[in-house]
Coordinates of C-alpha atoms in Angstrom, one line a residue:
V233 CA 77.5 134.7 93.6
N234 CA 79.7 137.4 95.2
S235 CA 82.7 137.5 93.0
H236 CA 84.6 139.7 95.4
A237 CA 84.1 137.3 98.3
F238 CA 85.0 134.4 96.1
A239 CA 88.3 136.1 95.0
Q240 CA 89.2 136.8 98.7
A241 CA 88.5 133.1 99.6
E242 CA 90.6 132.0 96.7
R243 CA 93.6 134.2 97.8
A244 CA 93.2 133.0 101.4
N245 CA 93.4 129.4 100.3
R246 CA 96.5 129.8 98.1
P247 CA 99.1 129.3 100.8
A248 CA 97.5 126.1 102.1
A249 CA 97.1 124.8 98.5
A250 CA 100.7 125.7 97.8
A251 CA 101.9 123.9 100.9
R252 CA 99.9 120.8 100.0
T253 CA 101.4 120.9 96.5
A254 CA 104.9 121.3 97.8
S255 CA 104.4 118.5 100.3
A256 CA 103.1 116.2 97.7
A257 CA 106.0 117.0 95.4
A258 CA 108.5 116.5 98.1
A259 CA 107.0 113.1 99.1
A260 CA 107.0 112.1 95.4
A261 CA 110.7 112.9 95.1
A262 CA 111.7 111.4 98.5
I263 CA 113.2 108.0 97.8
V264 CA 115.9 106.3 99.8
E265 CA 117.8 103.1 99.1
A266 CA 118.5 100.5 101.8
V267 CA 121.8 98.6 101.5
A268 CA 122.3 95.0 102.5
V269 CA 124.4 94.0 105.5
R270 CA 127.0 91.6 104.2
E271 CA 126.5 88.1 105.6
A272 CA 130.1 87.9 106.8
T273 CA 129.7 91.1 108.8
A274 CA 127.7 91.3 111.9
L275 CA 126.4 94.8 112.6
K276 CA 127.4 95.9 116.1
L277 CA 124.6 97.9 117.7
D278 CA 126.4 100.4 119.8
G279 CA 125.2 103.8 118.6
E280 CA 128.6 104.8 117.3
L281 CA 127.7 104.3 113.6
T282 CA 131.2 103.0 112.8
D283 CA 130.2 99.8 111.0
E284 CA 131.3 99.3 107.4
V285 CA 127.7 99.2 106.1
W286 CA 127.1 102.8 107.0
S287 CA 129.8 104.0 104.7
R288 CA 128.0 102.3 101.8
A289 CA 124.5 103.4 102.7
P290 CA 123.1 106.6 101.0
R291 CA 122.8 109.6 103.3
I292 CA 119.4 111.1 104.0
D293 CA 119.9 114.7 105.0
R294 CA 117.2 116.9 103.5
F295 CA 115.1 117.3 106.6
V296 CA 112.6 120.1 106.6
Q297 CA 110.9 121.9 109.5
R298 CA 107.4 120.8 110.4
E299 CA 107.1 123.3 113.2
P300 CA 107.4 126.1 114.2
K301 CA 108.3 127.3 110.7
E302 CA 106.8 124.8 108.2
G303 CA 109.0 124.4 105.2
A304 CA 112.0 126.2 106.6
A305 CA 115.5 124.7 106.9
P306 CA 116.1 123.0 110.3
S307 CA 118.2 124.8 112.9
F308 CA 120.6 121.8 113.1
A309 CA 121.5 119.2 110.5
T310 CA 120.4 115.6 110.8
E311 CA 121.7 112.6 108.8
A312 CA 120.3 109.1 108.5
R313 CA 121.1 105.9 106.7
V314 CA 119.2 102.6 106.2
A315 CA 120.4 99.0 106.0
Y316 CA 118.9 95.6 106.3
D317 CA 119.4 91.8 106.5
A318 CA 117.1 88.9 106.2
Q319 CA 115.7 89.5 109.7
H320 CA 116.1 93.2 110.5
L321 CA 115.9 96.7 109.3
Y322 CA 118.6 99.0 110.6
V323 CA 118.5 102.8 110.8
A324 CA 121.3 105.1 111.8
V325 CA 120.5 108.6 112.8
L326 CA 123.1 111.3 113.5
A327 CA 121.6 114.4 115.2
H328 CA 124.1 117.3 114.9
D329 CA 124.0 119.9 117.6
P330 CA 126.6 122.7 118.1
E331 CA 125.8 122.8 121.9
P332 CA 125.7 119.2 123.0
A333 CA 125.5 120.2 126.6
K334 CA 122.0 121.5 126.0
I335 CA 120.7 118.3 124.5
T336 CA 117.8 117.2 126.7
G337 CA 116.9 113.6 127.5
F338 CA 114.7 112.7 130.5
L339 CA 114.9 109.2 131.9
T340 CA 111.4 107.9 132.2
R341 CA 109.4 104.7 131.7
R342 CA 109.0 103.4 128.2
D343 CA 106.3 105.1 126.1
T344 CA 106.2 108.2 128.4
Q345 CA 106.2 111.5 126.5
S346 CA 108.6 114.0 127.9
P347 CA 110.1 117.4 126.8
S348 CA 113.2 115.7 125.5
D349 CA 115.0 115.7 122.2
W350 CA 113.8 112.7 120.1
V351 CA 114.6 111.0 116.8
G352 CA 112.1 108.7 115.2
V353 CA 111.7 106.1 112.3
I354 CA 108.2 105.7 110.8
I355 CA 107.5 102.8 108.4
D356 CA 104.5 102.2 106.2
S357 CA 105.4 98.6 105.5
Y358 CA 102.1 97.8 103.6
H359 CA 102.7 101.0 101.5
D360 CA 99.0 101.7 101.7
K361 CA 99.6 105.3 102.7
R362 CA 97.2 104.8 105.7
T363 CA 99.0 102.7 108.3
A364 CA 102.5 102.9 109.8
Y365 CA 104.7 101.9 112.7
E366 CA 106.7 104.5 114.6
F367 CA 109.8 103.9 116.7
L368 CA 111.3 106.8 118.8
V369 CA 114.2 107.3 121.2
N370 CA 115.5 110.1 123.2
P371 CA 119.1 110.8 124.3
A372 CA 118.6 108.9 127.6
G373 CA 117.6 105.8 125.6
V374 CA 113.9 105.9 126.5
K375 CA 111.8 104.2 123.8
Q376 CA 108.4 105.0 122.4
D377 CA 106.5 103.1 119.7
K378 CA 103.0 103.6 118.2
Y379 CA 100.8 102.5 115.4
Y380 CA 99.1 104.9 112.9
F381 CA 95.9 104.1 111.2
N382 CA 93.5 106.0 108.9
D383 CA 96.5 108.2 107.8
G384 CA 96.9 109.9 111.1
N385 CA 95.1 108.4 114.0
E386 CA 97.4 107.0 116.7
D387 CA 97.4 103.8 118.8
Q388 CA 99.9 104.4 121.5
G389 CA 99.1 101.1 123.2
W390 CA 100.9 99.2 120.4
D391 CA 104.2 97.7 121.7
A392 CA 106.8 96.0 119.6
I393 CA 110.0 94.1 120.4
W394 CA 112.9 96.2 118.9
D395 CA 116.3 97.5 120.0
V396 CA 118.0 100.9 119.8
V397 CA 121.3 102.2 121.3
V398 CA 122.1 105.9 121.7
A399 CA 125.5 107.6 122.0
E400 CA 126.8 111.0 123.0
R401 CA 129.1 112.8 120.5
A402 CA 131.1 115.9 120.4
D403 CA 128.9 117.1 117.6
G404 CA 125.5 116.0 118.9
W405 CA 124.1 112.6 119.6
S406 CA 123.3 109.4 117.6
A407 CA 121.0 106.5 117.6
E408 CA 121.2 103.1 116.0
F409 CA 117.9 101.2 115.5
R410 CA 117.4 97.5 114.9
I411 CA 113.8 96.7 114.0
P412 CA 112.9 93.1 113.4
L413 CA 111.0 92.6 110.2
S414 CA 108.8 90.2 112.1
Q415 CA 107.3 93.3 113.9
L416 CA 106.2 94.8 110.6
R417 CA 103.4 93.5 108.4
F418 CA 104.0 93.6 104.7
P419 CA 102.8 91.6 101.7
A420 CA 105.0 88.8 100.4
S421 CA 107.3 90.2 97.7
E422 CA 111.0 89.8 96.9
K423 CA 111.5 93.5 96.4
P424 CA 108.9 95.3 98.6
T425 CA 108.6 99.1 98.7
F426 CA 107.9 100.6 102.1
G427 CA 106.6 104.0 102.9
F428 CA 109.3 105.7 105.1
A429 CA 109.8 108.8 107.1
L430 CA 112.1 110.2 109.8
S431 CA 111.6 112.8 112.5
R432 CA 113.7 114.8 114.9
Q433 CA 112.6 117.0 117.8
I434 CA 114.8 119.6 119.5
A435 CA 113.3 120.3 122.9
R436 CA 114.9 123.7 123.7
L437 CA 113.8 125.1 120.3
N438 CA 110.4 123.5 120.3
E439 CA 111.3 122.4 116.8
T440 CA 110.3 119.4 114.8
S441 CA 111.8 118.5 111.5
T442 CA 111.0 115.5 109.2
W443 CA 112.2 113.7 106.1
P444 CA 110.4 114.3 103.9
L445 CA 108.3 117.2 105.0
I446 CA 105.2 116.0 106.8
A447 CA 103.3 119.3 106.7
K448 CA 100.8 120.2 109.4
S449 CA 99.0 122.3 106.7
T450 CA 98.2 119.1 104.8
N451 CA 95.7 116.5 105.8
G452 CA 97.1 113.1 106.8
I453 CA 100.5 111.9 108.0
V454 CA 101.3 108.5 106.4
S455 CA 100.2 109.7 102.9
Q456 CA 103.1 112.2 103.0
F457 CA 105.8 109.7 103.5
G458 CA 108.7 109.0 101.1
E459 CA 109.6 105.6 99.9
L460 CA 112.2 103.0 101.0
H461 CA 113.6 101.0 98.1
G462 CA 116.4 98.5 97.7
L463 CA 115.0 95.7 100.0
E464 CA 115.4 92.2 98.7
L465 CA 113.5 89.8 100.9
S466 CA 112.8 86.2 100.0
Q467 CA 109.7 86.0 102.3
S468 CA 107.9 87.7 105.1
P469 CA 109.5 86.6 108.4
K470 CA 107.4 84.6 110.9
R471 CA 105.8 86.9 113.4
L472 CA 107.2 85.2 116.5
E473 CA 109.6 86.6 119.0
L474 CA 111.0 84.7 122.0
V475 CA 111.8 86.8 125.0
P476 CA 113.9 84.9 127.6
Y477 CA 112.8 85.2 131.2
T478 CA 113.3 83.4 134.5
V479 CA 110.8 82.4 137.2
G480 CA 111.9 82.0 140.8
D481 CA 110.0 80.3 143.7
L482 CA 110.8 80.3 147.4
S483 CA 109.0 78.3 150.0
T484 CA 109.8 78.0 153.7
E485 CA 108.7 75.6 156.4
P486 CA 108.9 76.2 160.2
D487 CA 111.5 74.2 162.1
Q488 CA 110.2 71.5 164.4
G489 CA 110.9 71.7 168.1
N490 CA 112.1 74.6 170.2
P491 CA 114.6 76.8 168.2
L492 CA 115.8 78.5 171.4
V493 CA 117.2 75.3 172.9
K494 CA 120.8 74.7 171.6
G495 CA 122.1 71.2 171.0
V496 CA 118.7 69.6 170.9
S497 CA 117.6 67.8 167.9
P498 CA 114.4 69.0 166.1
G499 CA 111.3 67.5 167.7
A500 CA 112.8 67.5 171.2
S501 CA 110.8 69.3 173.9

């Protein structure tokens, strides 16, 4: 065995190994607690993040760059909080930006990728570290959703029923997500643990940051998630959503007789 070549290979692999170790350690320490929405208080989904529940929810703010400088501090701060009730998971995201006029949000069809700013919520509800559901929105309110399987493969054809409202702010922009638990699959448990991650993309900087760090130098995506604790659910909700719609029908029949003759009853010649 060429010991010199082996030593060179070992030194070359050290940065990647260190990144994998750091990513695993970050994920192991990344735990967030969800708080319950009080029954007497209805959460108003307006993107303003002024509801009482957000003042009680722990703040998530230790985002880390995924690219272009993996492991570096983000250029701009991002904050998030998580709440829930018997039917929904709520996530508030505040994306700080010192130059809000430069925030980019293209108005496109749903599920269309564009060079916009984005914030996203990713949930591994089975906590199997292999599958997850992602919900994204840009400053124009355009939504994307996708399903992850095999710890990183994407199914962009997956579509769920969920709501999000965005708002412009003097210090950036914000998004308020309402995700029905019926859209997530998870085992029956009174206190389930979900895998959980957040992402932010800043278009003009070509920068992506995540909580916790989802390192590109580490294999897999879902296996790098943190954990969402604090949920107290009596049962998995039924996976049925009703979407109201209307159907219209218009039929016409030709008039009898000569329509050019005034004062003559139909059928007259």
